MMTF fields as JSON, N, C-alpha, C and O atoms, coordinates in Angstrom:
{
  "mmtfVersion": "1.0.0",
  "mmtfProducer": "UNKNOWN",
  "numBonds": 491,
  "numAtoms": 492,
  "numGroups": 123,
  "numChains": 1,
  "numModels": 1,
  "chainsPerModel": [1],
  "groupsPerChain": [123],
  "chainIdList": ["A"],
  "bondAtomList": [4, 2, 8, 6, 12, 10, 16, 14, 20, 18, 24, 22, 28, 26, 32, 30, 36, 34, 40, 38, 44, 42, 48, 46, 52, 50, 56, 54, 60, 58, 64, 62, 68, 66, 72, 70, 76, 74, 80, 78, 84, 82, 88, 86, 92, 90, 96, 94, 100, 98, 104, 102, 108, 106, 112, 110, 116, 114, 120, 118, 124, 122, 128, 126, 132, 130, 136, 134, 140, 138, 144, 142, 148, 146, 152, 150, 156, 154, 160, 158, 164, 162, 168, 166, 172, 170, 176, 174, 180, 178, 184, 182, 188, 186, 192, 190, 196, 194, 200, 198, 204, 202, 208, 206, 212, 210, 216, 214, 220, 218, 224, 222, 228, 226, 232, 230, 236, 234, 240, 238, 244, 242, 248, 246, 252, 250, 256, 254, 260, 258, 264, 262, 268, 266, 272, 270, 276, 274, 280, 278, 284, 282, 288, 286, 292, 290, 296, 294, 300, 298, 304, 302, 308, 306, 312, 310, 316, 314, 320, 318, 324, 322, 328, 326, 332, 330, 336, 334, 340, 338, 344, 342, 348, 346, 352, 350, 356, 354, 360, 358, 364, 362, 368, 366, 372, 370, 376, 374, 380, 378, 384, 382, 388, 386, 392, 390, 396, 394, 400, 398, 404, 402, 408, 406, 412, 410, 416, 414, 420, 418, 424, 422, 428, 426, 432, 430, 436, 434, 440, 438, 444, 442, 448, 446, 452, 450, 456, 454, 460, 458, 464, 462, 468, 466, 472, 470, 476, 474, 480, 478, 484, 482, 488, 486],
  "bondOrderList": [1, 1, 1, 1, 1, 1, 1, 1, 1, 1, 1, 1, 1, 1, 1, 1, 1, 1, 1, 1, 1, 1, 1, 1, 1, 1, 1, 1, 1, 1, 1, 1, 1, 1, 1, 1, 1, 1, 1, 1, 1, 1, 1, 1, 1, 1, 1, 1, 1, 1, 1, 1, 1, 1, 1, 1, 1, 1, 1, 1, 1, 1, 1, 1, 1, 1, 1, 1, 1, 1, 1, 1, 1, 1, 1, 1, 1, 1, 1, 1, 1, 1, 1, 1, 1, 1, 1, 1, 1, 1, 1, 1, 1, 1, 1, 1, 1, 1, 1, 1, 1, 1, 1, 1, 1, 1, 1, 1, 1, 1, 1, 1, 1, 1, 1, 1, 1, 1, 1, 1, 1, 1],
  "groupList": [{"groupName": "MET", "atomNameList": ["N", "CA", "C", "O"], "elementList": ["N", "C", "C", "O"], "formalChargeList": [0, 0, 0, 0], "bondAtomList": [1, 0, 2, 1, 3, 2], "bondOrderList": [1, 1, 2], "singleLetterCode": "M", "chemCompType": "L-PEPTIDE LINKING"}, {"groupName": "ARG", "atomNameList": ["N", "CA", "C", "O"], "elementList": ["N", "C", "C", "O"], "formalChargeList": [0, 0, 0, 0], "bondAtomList": [1, 0, 2, 1, 3, 2], "bondOrderList": [1, 1, 2], "singleLetterCode": "R", "chemCompType": "L-PEPTIDE LINKING"}, {"groupName": "ALA", "atomNameList": ["N", "CA", "C", "O"], "elementList": ["N", "C", "C", "O"], "formalChargeList": [0, 0, 0, 0], "bondAtomList": [1, 0, 2, 1, 3, 2], "bondOrderList": [1, 1, 2], "singleLetterCode": "A", "chemCompType": "L-PEPTIDE LINKING"}, {"groupName": "LEU", "atomNameList": ["N", "CA", "C", "O"], "elementList": ["N", "C", "C", "O"], "formalChargeList": [0, 0, 0, 0], "bondAtomList": [1, 0, 2, 1, 3, 2], "bondOrderList": [1, 1, 2], "singleLetterCode": "L", "chemCompType": "L-PEPTIDE LINKING"}, {"groupName": "ASP", "atomNameList": ["N", "CA", "C", "O"], "elementList": ["N", "C", "C", "O"], "formalChargeList": [0, 0, 0, 0], "bondAtomList": [1, 0, 2, 1, 3, 2], "bondOrderList": [1, 1, 2], "singleLetterCode": "D", "chemCompType": "L-PEPTIDE LINKING"}, {"groupName": "TYR", "atomNameList": ["N", "CA", "C", "O"], "elementList": ["N", "C", "C", "O"], "formalChargeList": [0, 0, 0, 0], "bondAtomList": [1, 0, 2, 1, 3, 2], "bondOrderList": [1, 1, 2], "singleLetterCode": "Y", "chemCompType": "L-PEPTIDE LINKING"}, {"groupName": "GLY", "atomNameList": ["N", "CA", "C", "O"], "elementList": ["N", "C", "C", "O"], "formalChargeList": [0, 0, 0, 0], "bondAtomList": [1, 0, 2, 1, 3, 2], "bondOrderList": [1, 1, 2], "singleLetterCode": "G", "chemCompType": "PEPTIDE LINKING"}, {"groupName": "VAL", "atomNameList": ["N", "CA", "C", "O"], "elementList": ["N", "C", "C", "O"], "formalChargeList": [0, 0, 0, 0], "bondAtomList": [1, 0, 2, 1, 3, 2], "bondOrderList": [1, 1, 2], "singleLetterCode": "V", "chemCompType": "L-PEPTIDE LINKING"}, {"groupName": "THR", "atomNameList": ["N", "CA", "C", "O"], "elementList": ["N", "C", "C", "O"], "formalChargeList": [0, 0, 0, 0], "bondAtomList": [1, 0, 2, 1, 3, 2], "bondOrderList": [1, 1, 2], "singleLetterCode": "T", "chemCompType": "L-PEPTIDE LINKING"}, {"groupName": "GLU", "atomNameList": ["N", "CA", "C", "O"], "elementList": ["N", "C", "C", "O"], "formalChargeList": [0, 0, 0, 0], "bondAtomList": [1, 0, 2, 1, 3, 2], "bondOrderList": [1, 1, 2], "singleLetterCode": "E", "chemCompType": "L-PEPTIDE LINKING"}, {"groupName": "PRO", "atomNameList": ["N", "CA", "C", "O"], "elementList": ["N", "C", "C", "O"], "formalChargeList": [0, 0, 0, 0], "bondAtomList": [1, 0, 2, 1, 3, 2], "bondOrderList": [1, 1, 2], "singleLetterCode": "P", "chemCompType": "L-PEPTIDE LINKING"}, {"groupName": "ILE", "atomNameList": ["N", "CA", "C", "O"], "elementList": ["N", "C", "C", "O"], "formalChargeList": [0, 0, 0, 0], "bondAtomList": [1, 0, 2, 1, 3, 2], "bondOrderList": [1, 1, 2], "singleLetterCode": "I", "chemCompType": "L-PEPTIDE LINKING"}, {"groupName": "SER", "atomNameList": ["N", "CA", "C", "O"], "elementList": ["N", "C", "C", "O"], "formalChargeList": [0, 0, 0, 0], "bondAtomList": [1, 0, 2, 1, 3, 2], "bondOrderList": [1, 1, 2], "singleLetterCode": "S", "chemCompType": "L-PEPTIDE LINKING"}, {"groupName": "GLN", "atomNameList": ["N", "CA", "C", "O"], "elementList": ["N", "C", "C", "O"], "formalChargeList": [0, 0, 0, 0], "bondAtomList": [1, 0, 2, 1, 3, 2], "bondOrderList": [1, 1, 2], "singleLetterCode": "Q", "chemCompType": "L-PEPTIDE LINKING"}, {"groupName": "CYS", "atomNameList": ["N", "CA", "C", "O"], "elementList": ["N", "C", "C", "O"], "formalChargeList": [0, 0, 0, 0], "bondAtomList": [1, 0, 2, 1, 3, 2], "bondOrderList": [1, 1, 2], "singleLetterCode": "C", "chemCompType": "L-PEPTIDE LINKING"}, {"groupName": "PHE", "atomNameList": ["N", "CA", "C", "O"], "elementList": ["N", "C", "C", "O"], "formalChargeList": [0, 0, 0, 0], "bondAtomList": [1, 0, 2, 1, 3, 2], "bondOrderList": [1, 1, 2], "singleLetterCode": "F", "chemCompType": "L-PEPTIDE LINKING"}, {"groupName": "LYS", "atomNameList": ["N", "CA", "C", "O"], "elementList": ["N", "C", "C", "O"], "formalChargeList": [0, 0, 0, 0], "bondAtomList": [1, 0, 2, 1, 3, 2], "bondOrderList": [1, 1, 2], "singleLetterCode": "K", "chemCompType": "L-PEPTIDE LINKING"}, {"groupName": "HIS", "atomNameList": ["N", "CA", "C", "O"], "elementList": ["N", "C", "C", "O"], "formalChargeList": [0, 0, 0, 0], "bondAtomList": [1, 0, 2, 1, 3, 2], "bondOrderList": [1, 1, 2], "singleLetterCode": "H", "chemCompType": "L-PEPTIDE LINKING"}, {"groupName": "ASN", "atomNameList": ["N", "CA", "C", "O"], "elementList": ["N", "C", "C", "O"], "formalChargeList": [0, 0, 0, 0], "bondAtomList": [1, 0, 2, 1, 3, 2], "bondOrderList": [1, 1, 2], "singleLetterCode": "N", "chemCompType": "L-PEPTIDE LINKING"}],
  "groupTypeList": [0, 1, 2, 3, 3, 0, 4, 5, 2, 6, 7, 3, 8, 9, 2, 10, 9, 3, 3, 4, 11, 7, 2, 1, 2, 1, 2, 2, 6, 7, 2, 8, 2, 3, 7, 12, 4, 2, 13, 7, 7, 10, 9, 2, 14, 2, 6, 2, 15, 4, 3, 3, 2, 3, 6, 2, 2, 3, 6, 7, 1, 16, 10, 4, 10, 9, 3, 5, 1, 1, 7, 2, 2, 1, 3, 6, 7, 2, 7, 2, 9, 14, 7, 7, 7, 4, 4, 17, 2, 1, 18, 7, 1, 6, 2, 1, 2, 2, 6, 2, 11, 7, 7, 17, 17, 7, 12, 2, 4, 8, 8, 3, 7, 9, 3, 9, 2, 3, 3, 2, 3, 6, 8],
  "groupIdList": [1, 2, 3, 4, 5, 6, 7, 8, 9, 10, 11, 12, 13, 14, 15, 16, 17, 18, 19, 20, 21, 22, 23, 24, 25, 26, 27, 28, 29, 30, 31, 32, 33, 34, 35, 36, 37, 38, 39, 40, 41, 42, 43, 44, 45, 46, 47, 48, 49, 50, 51, 52, 53, 54, 55, 56, 57, 58, 59, 60, 61, 62, 63, 64, 65, 66, 67, 68, 69, 70, 71, 72, 73, 74, 75, 76, 77, 78, 79, 80, 81, 82, 83, 84, 85, 86, 87, 88, 89, 90, 91, 92, 93, 94, 95, 96, 97, 98, 99, 100, 101, 102, 103, 104, 105, 106, 107, 108, 109, 110, 111, 112, 113, 114, 115, 116, 117, 118, 119, 120, 121, 122, 123],
  "secStructList": [7, 7, 3, 3, 3, 3, 7, 0, 0, 0, 0, 0, 6, 6, 7, 4, 4, 4, 2, 2, 2, 2, 2, 2, 2, 2, 2, 6, 6, 7, 3, 3, 3, 3, 3, 3, 1, 7, 1, 7, 7, 7, 2, 2, 2, 2, 6, 6, 1, 1, 3, 3, 3, 3, 6, 6, 6, 6, 1, 7, 7, 6, 6, 7, 2, 2, 2, 2, 2, 2, 2, 2, 2, 2, 2, 6, 1, 7, 4, 4, 4, 3, 3, 3, 3, 3, 1, 7, 2, 2, 2, 2, 2, 2, 2, 2, 2, 2, 6, 7, 3, 3, 3, 3, 7, 1, 7, 2, 2, 2, 2, 2, 2, 2, 2, 2, 2, 2, 6, 6, 7, 7, 7],
  "xCoordList": [-13.387, -12.724, -11.82, -11.164, -11.791, -11.016, -9.8, -9.015, -9.633, -8.485, -8.018, -8.801, -6.715, -6.064, -5.34, -4.467, -5.709, -5.076, -4.361, -4.991, -3.06, -2.276, -1.481, -0.963, -1.399, -0.606, 0.858, 1.173, 1.743, 3.175, 3.657, 3.949, 3.741, 4.278, 3.34, 2.148, 3.897, 3.11, 2.576, 2.249, 2.485, 2.054, 3.266, 3.81, 3.677, 4.804, 6.144, 7.082, 6.244, 7.497, 7.64, 8.756, 6.526, 6.537, 6.422, 6.849, 5.85, 5.638, 5.933, 5.023, 7.204, 7.535, 7.19, 7.09, 7.01, 6.628, 5.25, 4.898, 4.466, 3.156, 3.273, 2.286, 4.46, 4.638, 4.388, 4.029, 4.576, 4.304, 2.832, 2.509, 1.941, 0.515, 0.133, -0.802, 0.846, 0.617, 0.954, 0.195, 2.087, 2.484, 1.477, 1.123, 1.023, 0.03, -1.272, -1.904, -1.681, -2.921, -2.799, -3.703, -1.682, -1.479, -1.492, -2.074, -0.853, -0.819, -2.217, -2.485, -3.107, -4.488, -5.401, -6.608, -4.832, -5.631, -6.242, -7.098, -5.816, -6.315, -5.465, -4.237, -6.109, -5.393, -4.856, -5.494, -3.689, -3.075, -2.642, -2.238, -2.737, -2.295, -1.633, -2.089, -0.563, 0.08, -0.446, -0.222, -1.149, -1.776, -1.116, -1.313, -0.325, 0.466, 0.608, 0.611, 0.727, 1.018, 2.487, 2.883, 3.301, 4.721, 4.886, 4.056, 5.95, 6.251, 7.036, 6.931, 7.818, 8.592, 8.595, 8.445, 8.769, 8.904, 10.029, 10.357, 10.625, 11.694, 11.209, 10.068, 12.07, 11.711, 11.217, 10.292, 11.835, 11.404, 9.951, 9.221, 9.546, 8.155, 7.25, 6.21, 7.643, 6.835, 6.578, 5.472, 7.592, 7.467, 6.538, 6.179, 6.145, 5.259, 3.789, 2.95, 3.478, 2.089, 1.794, 2.686, 0.535, 0.09, 0.022, 0.265, -0.307, -0.526, 0.072, -0.04, 0.706, 1.181, 0.345, 0.189, -0.198, -0.942, -0.24, -0.617, 0.789, 1.625, 1.298, 1.005, 1.356, 1.101, -0.271, -1.25, -0.33, -1.607, -1.661, -2.286, -1.021, -0.932, -2.299, -2.428, -3.308, -4.648, -5.532, -6.735, -4.933, -5.68, -6.358, -6.945, -6.29, -6.853, -5.912, -5.076, -6.051, -5.201, -6.067, -7.246, -5.446, -6.123, -6.398, -5.568, -7.494, -8.521, -9.729, -10.766, -9.629, -10.748, -11.274, -10.517, -12.554, -13.121, -12.937, -12.859, -12.868, -12.697, -11.396, -11.341, -10.362, -9.096, -9.3, -8.807, -10.025, -10.237, -11.1, -10.9, -12.05, -12.868, -12.007, -12.163, -11.105, -10.25, -9.266, -9.018, -8.715, -7.796, -8.549, -8.056, -9.727, -10.529, -10.815, -10.696, -11.189, -11.476, -10.236, -10.338, -9.077, -7.828, -7.533, -6.957, -7.931, -7.72, -8.813, -8.695, -9.879, -10.954, -11.941, -12.579, -12.069, -13.007, -13.862, -13.522, -14.963, -15.785, -15.117, -14.467, -15.271, -14.64, -15.149, -14.423, -16.365, -16.924, -16.213, -16.382, -15.417, -14.664, -13.219, -12.394, -12.926, -11.57, -11.428, -12.325, -10.277, -9.872, -8.77, -7.77, -8.962, -7.986, -7.332, -8.019, -5.985, -5.222, -4.505, -3.728, -4.767, -4.1, -3.986, -4.793, -2.978, -2.773, -3.395, -3.474, -3.841, -4.448, -5.969, -6.549, -6.603, -8.063, -8.765, -9.794, -8.235, -8.909, -8.912, -9.875, -7.837, -7.788, -8.717, -9.337, -8.813, -9.746, -11.175, -11.975, -11.484, -12.83, -13.094, -14.195, -12.092, -12.263, -12.523, -13.392, -11.772, -11.969, -13.34, -14.013, -13.744, -15.065, -16.162, -17.156, -15.992, -16.986, -17.105, -18.172, -16.009, -16.037, -16.766, -17.203, -16.898, -17.578, -16.671, -17.115, -15.385, -14.435, -14.544, -15.071, -14.047, -13.856, -12.514, -11.56, -12.421, -11.181, -10.586, -11.286, -9.248, -8.502, -7.659, -6.764, -7.962, -7.166, -5.931, -6.011, -4.791, -3.543, -3.05, -2.821, -2.89, -2.322, -1.071, -0.067, -1.152, 0.004, 0.0, -1.042, 1.176, 1.295, 0.455, -0.19, 0.468, -0.268, -1.758, -2.355, -2.372, -3.817, -4.162, -5.168, -3.341, -3.602, -3.521, -4.353, -2.53, -2.373, -3.593, -4.109, -4.052, -5.213, -6.443, -7.179, -6.662, -7.825, -7.746, -8.741, -6.57, -6.433, -6.581, -7.198, -6.026, -6.197, -7.666, -8.095, -8.436, -9.866, -10.606, -11.383, -10.366, -11.079, -10.743, -11.602, -9.505, -9.078, -9.141, -8.764, -9.622, -9.761, -8.455, -8.425, -7.357, -6.046, -5.636, -4.789, -6.22, -5.807, -4.377, -3.722, -3.873, -2.484, -1.611, -0.41],
  "yCoordList": [-2.597, -1.722, -2.532, -3.478, -2.158, -2.93, -2.202, -2.777, -0.909, -0.16, 0.882, 1.424, 1.138, 2.128, 3.122, 2.745, 4.398, 5.477, 6.353, 6.89, 6.505, 7.213, 8.351, 8.233, 9.45, 10.615, 10.36, 9.517, 11.079, 10.949, 12.051, 11.78, 13.29, 14.392, 14.707, 14.947, 14.702, 14.976, 13.725, 13.747, 12.644, 11.37, 10.439, 10.177, 9.95, 9.007, 9.691, 9.05, 10.98, 11.674, 11.873, 11.904, 12.009, 12.208, 10.897, 10.806, 9.89, 8.595, 7.455, 6.725, 7.297, 6.234, 4.839, 3.9, 4.7, 3.394, 2.95, 1.778, 3.874, 3.498, 2.652, 2.061, 2.587, 1.684, 0.238, -0.591, -0.065, -1.416, -1.765, -2.89, -0.83, -1.152, -1.256, -1.976, -0.544, -0.694, -2.129, -2.77, -2.623, -4.002, -5.001, -5.974, -4.767, -5.66, -5.634, -6.673, -4.45, -4.326, -5.099, -5.846, -4.916, -5.633, -7.143, -7.883, -7.594, -9.026, -9.568, -10.746, -8.709, -9.106, -8.94, -9.167, -8.547, -8.421, -7.058, -6.899, -6.068, -4.701, -4.01, -4.025, -3.408, -2.652, -1.363, -0.787, -0.909, 0.277, 1.263, 0.877, 2.552, 3.609, 4.716, 5.078, 5.241, 6.422, 7.589, 7.668, 8.502, 9.644, 10.894, 11.251, 11.564, 12.678, 13.754, 13.47, 14.995, 16.097, 16.115, 16.872, 15.297, 15.214, 14.673, 13.904, 15.081, 14.587, 13.274, 12.442, 13.105, 11.875, 11.535, 12.411, 10.256, 9.779, 8.759, 8.195, 8.512, 7.51, 6.139, 5.75, 5.428, 4.128, 3.152, 2.378, 3.187, 2.29, 2.541, 1.612, 3.774, 4.125, 3.746, 3.114, 4.128, 3.845, 2.357, 1.951, 1.542, 0.1, -0.571, -1.735, 0.15, -0.416, -0.413, -1.033, 0.275, 0.475, -0.201, -0.391, -0.559, -1.125, -0.07, -0.371, 1.156, 2.226, 3.52, 3.825, 4.281, 5.621, 6.629, 6.526, 7.608, 8.713, 9.987, 10.598, 10.375, 11.516, 12.74, 12.635, 13.913, 15.164, 15.142, 14.718, 15.602, 15.638, 14.526, 14.694, 13.403, 12.294, 11.797, 11.303, 11.921, 11.455, 12.584, 12.401, 13.755, 14.876, 15.765, 16.784, 15.4, 16.21, 16.128, 15.228, 17.063, 17.09, 17.157, 17.509, 16.809, 16.963, 18.444, 19.271, 18.801, 17.991, 17.636, 17.246, 17.757, 17.475, 16.053, 15.09, 15.912, 14.578, 13.624, 12.41, 14.166, 13.328, 12.526, 11.412, 13.068, 12.35, 11.022, 9.983, 11.069, 9.857, 8.847, 7.639, 9.346, 8.452, 7.755, 6.559, 8.507, 7.943, 6.922, 5.883, 7.212, 6.259, 4.975, 3.875, 5.112, 3.935, 3.105, 1.88, 3.77, 3.055, 2.322, 1.186, 2.951, 2.3, 1.062, 0.088, 1.112, -0.024, -1.087, -2.188, -0.746, -1.699, -1.815, -2.854, -0.743, -0.732, 0.528, 1.493, 0.506, 1.703, 2.647, 2.2, 3.938, 4.9, 4.725, 5.024, 4.252, 4.024, 2.888, 2.725, 2.1, 0.999, 1.383, 0.532, 2.684, 3.184, 3.921, 4.648, 3.716, 4.513, 5.439, 4.987, 6.737, 7.738, 8.324, 8.741, 8.356, 8.934, 10.168, 10.089, 11.317, 12.566, 13.451, 13.356, 14.314, 15.206, 16.578, 17.35, 16.906, 18.213, 18.109, 17.263, 18.964, 18.926, 19.105, 18.472, 19.955, 20.175, 18.9, 18.63, 18.117, 16.857, 15.823, 15.036, 15.824, 14.934, 15.263, 14.365, 16.559, 16.966, 16.519, 16.065, 16.643, 16.219, 14.726, 14.296, 13.937, 12.488, 12.114, 11.232, 12.788, 12.526, 12.903, 12.187, 14.017, 14.436, 13.415, 13.266, 12.716, 11.678, 10.427, 9.61, 10.273, 9.111, 8.134, 7.066, 8.494, 7.616, 7.757, 8.747, 6.77, 6.845, 7.533, 7.234, 8.439, 9.196, 9.049, 8.864, 9.141, 9.21, 10.472, 10.571, 11.431, 12.662, 12.37, 12.265, 12.241, 11.881, 13.012, 14.128, 12.707, 13.646, 13.034, 13.714, 11.743, 11.037, 9.597, 9.049, 9.003, 7.615, 6.678, 5.763, 6.911, 6.023, 6.004, 4.931, 7.184, 7.227, 6.736, 6.052, 7.078, 6.604, 5.087, 4.444, 4.517, 3.064, 2.385, 1.418, 2.879, 2.29, 2.366, 1.389, 3.524, 3.682, 2.752, 2.123, 2.658, 1.795, 0.326, -0.427, -0.086, -1.487, -1.835, -2.916, -0.93, -1.18, -1.156, -2.063, -0.121, 0.023, -1.082, -1.515, -1.532, -2.567, -3.971, -4.946, -4.069, -5.343, -6.124, -7.317, -5.414, -6.042, -6.568, -7.456, -6.036, -6.459, -6.109, -5.497, -6.482, -6.15, -7.375, -7.292],
  "zCoordList": [3.068, 2.146, 1.228, 1.663, -0.028, -1.008, -1.548, -2.303, -1.16, -1.679, -0.666, 0.115, -0.709, 0.143, -0.751, -1.533, -0.633, -1.378, -0.371, 0.54, -0.52, 0.482, -0.147, -1.258, 0.588, 0.205, 0.532, 1.372, -0.124, 0.149, 1.099, 2.263, 0.606, 1.412, 2.572, 2.381, 3.763, 4.954, 5.625, 6.811, 4.885, 5.466, 5.516, 6.589, 4.372, 4.357, 4.615, 5.089, 4.31, 4.631, 6.13, 6.649, 6.825, 8.275, 9.044, 10.195, 8.409, 9.081, 8.111, 7.72, 7.718, 6.763, 7.265, 6.475, 8.571, 9.113, 8.628, 8.761, 8.067, 7.534, 6.268, 5.829, 5.679, 4.533, 4.943, 4.108, 6.218, 6.705, 6.539, 6.157, 6.817, 6.675, 5.209, 4.862, 4.345, 2.905, 2.498, 1.771, 2.968, 2.665, 3.234, 2.568, 4.446, 5.065, 4.291, 4.101, 3.841, 3.064, 1.747, 1.375, 1.051, -0.208, 0.008, -0.784, 1.075, 1.381, 1.651, 1.417, 2.143, 2.434, 1.215, 1.31, 0.072, -1.141, -1.365, -2.234, -0.593, -0.746, -1.811, -1.731, -2.8, -3.825, -3.206, -2.325, -3.662, -3.068, -4.143, -5.24, -3.8, -4.712, -3.91, -2.825, -4.457, -3.909, -4.715, -5.923, -4.048, -4.705, -4.155, -2.994, -5.004, -4.523, -5.582, -6.78, -5.128, -6.04, -6.421, -7.308, -5.771, -6.102, -7.523, -8.007, -8.171, -9.518, -9.473, -10.374, -8.416, -8.225, -6.746, -5.894, -6.452, -5.079, -5.071, -6.116, -3.914, -3.852, -4.343, -4.094, -5.028, -5.594, -4.529, -4.775, -3.341, -2.257, -1.884, -1.539, -1.952, -1.649, -2.829, -2.64, -4.023, -5.211, -5.371, -5.729, -5.109, -5.275, -4.289, -4.465, -3.252, -2.241, -2.678, -2.026, -3.767, -4.192, -5.526, -6.352, -5.721, -6.982, -8.084, -9.252, -7.712, -8.683, -8.16, -6.973, -9.043, -8.703, -9.46, -10.677, -8.741, -9.348, -8.893, -7.893, -9.646, -9.264, -10.109, -11.3, -9.46, -10.164, -10.801, -10.188, -12.028, -12.755, -13.798, -14.845, -13.529, -14.487, -14.951, -16.071, -14.109, -14.477, -14.995, -15.179, -15.23, -15.785, -14.765, -15.128, -13.501, -12.412, -11.222, -11.14, -10.312, -9.116, -7.868, -7.921, -6.74, -5.451, -5.233, -5.61, -4.659, -3.998, -4.865, -4.327, -6.165, -7.063, -6.823, -6.95, -6.481, -6.243, -7.422, -7.235, -8.618, -9.811, -9.759, -10.279, -9.149, -9.024, -8.3, -8.738, -7.197, -6.402, -7.161, -7.044, -7.932, -8.756, -9.816, -10.06, -10.44, -11.483, -10.91, -11.523, -9.754, -9.123, -8.771, -9.024, -8.195, -7.854, -9.102, -9.079, -10.182, -11.432, -11.933, -12.398, -11.845, -12.266, -11.413, -11.897, -10.148, -9.251, -9.4, -8.861, -10.137, -10.358, -9.216, -9.042, -8.431, -7.307, -7.367, -8.052, -6.65, -6.511, -5.521, -4.576, -5.731, -4.824, -3.396, -2.448, -3.226, -1.889, -1.165, 0.044, -1.889, -1.294, -0.989, -0.656, -1.11, -0.903, 0.419, 0.845, 1.061, 2.215, 1.718, 1.159, 1.925, 1.5, 2.737, 3.669, 2.749, 3.857, 3.34, 2.388, 3.974, 3.592, 4.821, 5.746, 4.824, 5.963, 5.768, 6.723, 4.555, 4.299, 4.316, 3.635, 5.092, 5.233, 3.899, 3.66, 3.02, 1.729, 0.887, 0.17, 0.972, 0.224, 0.84, 0.125, 2.154, 2.855, 2.42, 2.16, 2.343, 1.902, 0.463, 0.15, -0.414, -1.802, -1.911, -2.669, -1.155, -1.164, -0.619, -1.153, 0.439, 1.026, 0.029, -0.094, -0.68, -1.67, -2.804, -3.399, -3.1, -4.134, -3.65, -4.461, -2.332, -1.767, -1.052, -0.629, -0.911, -0.232, 1.283, 1.79, 1.987, 3.435, 3.635, 2.917, 4.585, 4.736, 6.134, 7.129, 6.153, 7.396, 7.288, 6.449, 8.151, 8.188, 9.033, 10.257, 8.365, 9.035, 9.922, 9.458, 11.207, 12.174, 12.795, 13.006, 13.081, 13.64, 13.141, 12.782, 13.126, 12.676, 13.537, 13.025, 14.836, 15.743, 15.455, 15.363, 15.311, 15.077, 13.674, 13.487, 12.696, 11.336, 11.278, 10.639, 11.937, 11.964, 12.571, 12.01, 13.703, 14.378, 13.474, 13.338, 12.859, 11.984, 10.78, 10.418, 10.153, 8.984, 9.325, 8.572, 10.443, 10.849, 11.003, 10.6, 11.579, 11.751, 10.413, 10.114, 9.613, 8.34, 7.344, 6.576, 7.36, 6.417, 7.012, 6.361, 8.258, 8.964, 8.97, 8.672, 9.324, 9.322, 10.689, 10.782, 11.736, 13.093, 13.36, 12.516, 14.515, 14.859, 14.788, 15.045]
}
């Protein structure tokens, strides 16, 4: 996988420790994007990502599959090379329909394990 697209509300608000895997992914050369319906996010969170896709800034919103395609294009990768993390099933379905690999966030522990495997980061 060459890119990580992560939701803010419900994922990083509930498990801010996942910002560590964002940093690890970036250090390993994985492109990162924060994809959220929020209009603003804390600067500490925003600064952890290569790209911010907030609200309808790209002309579409979650769960529209086109959003994930546009974010992937902005990152310079194919959507099939993206891992999308979201806590809402409808957004997971939208990302999957776009062709991305998805992680349905339920807990920090399971999301971390899945991302380490998908991004080949190890522990």
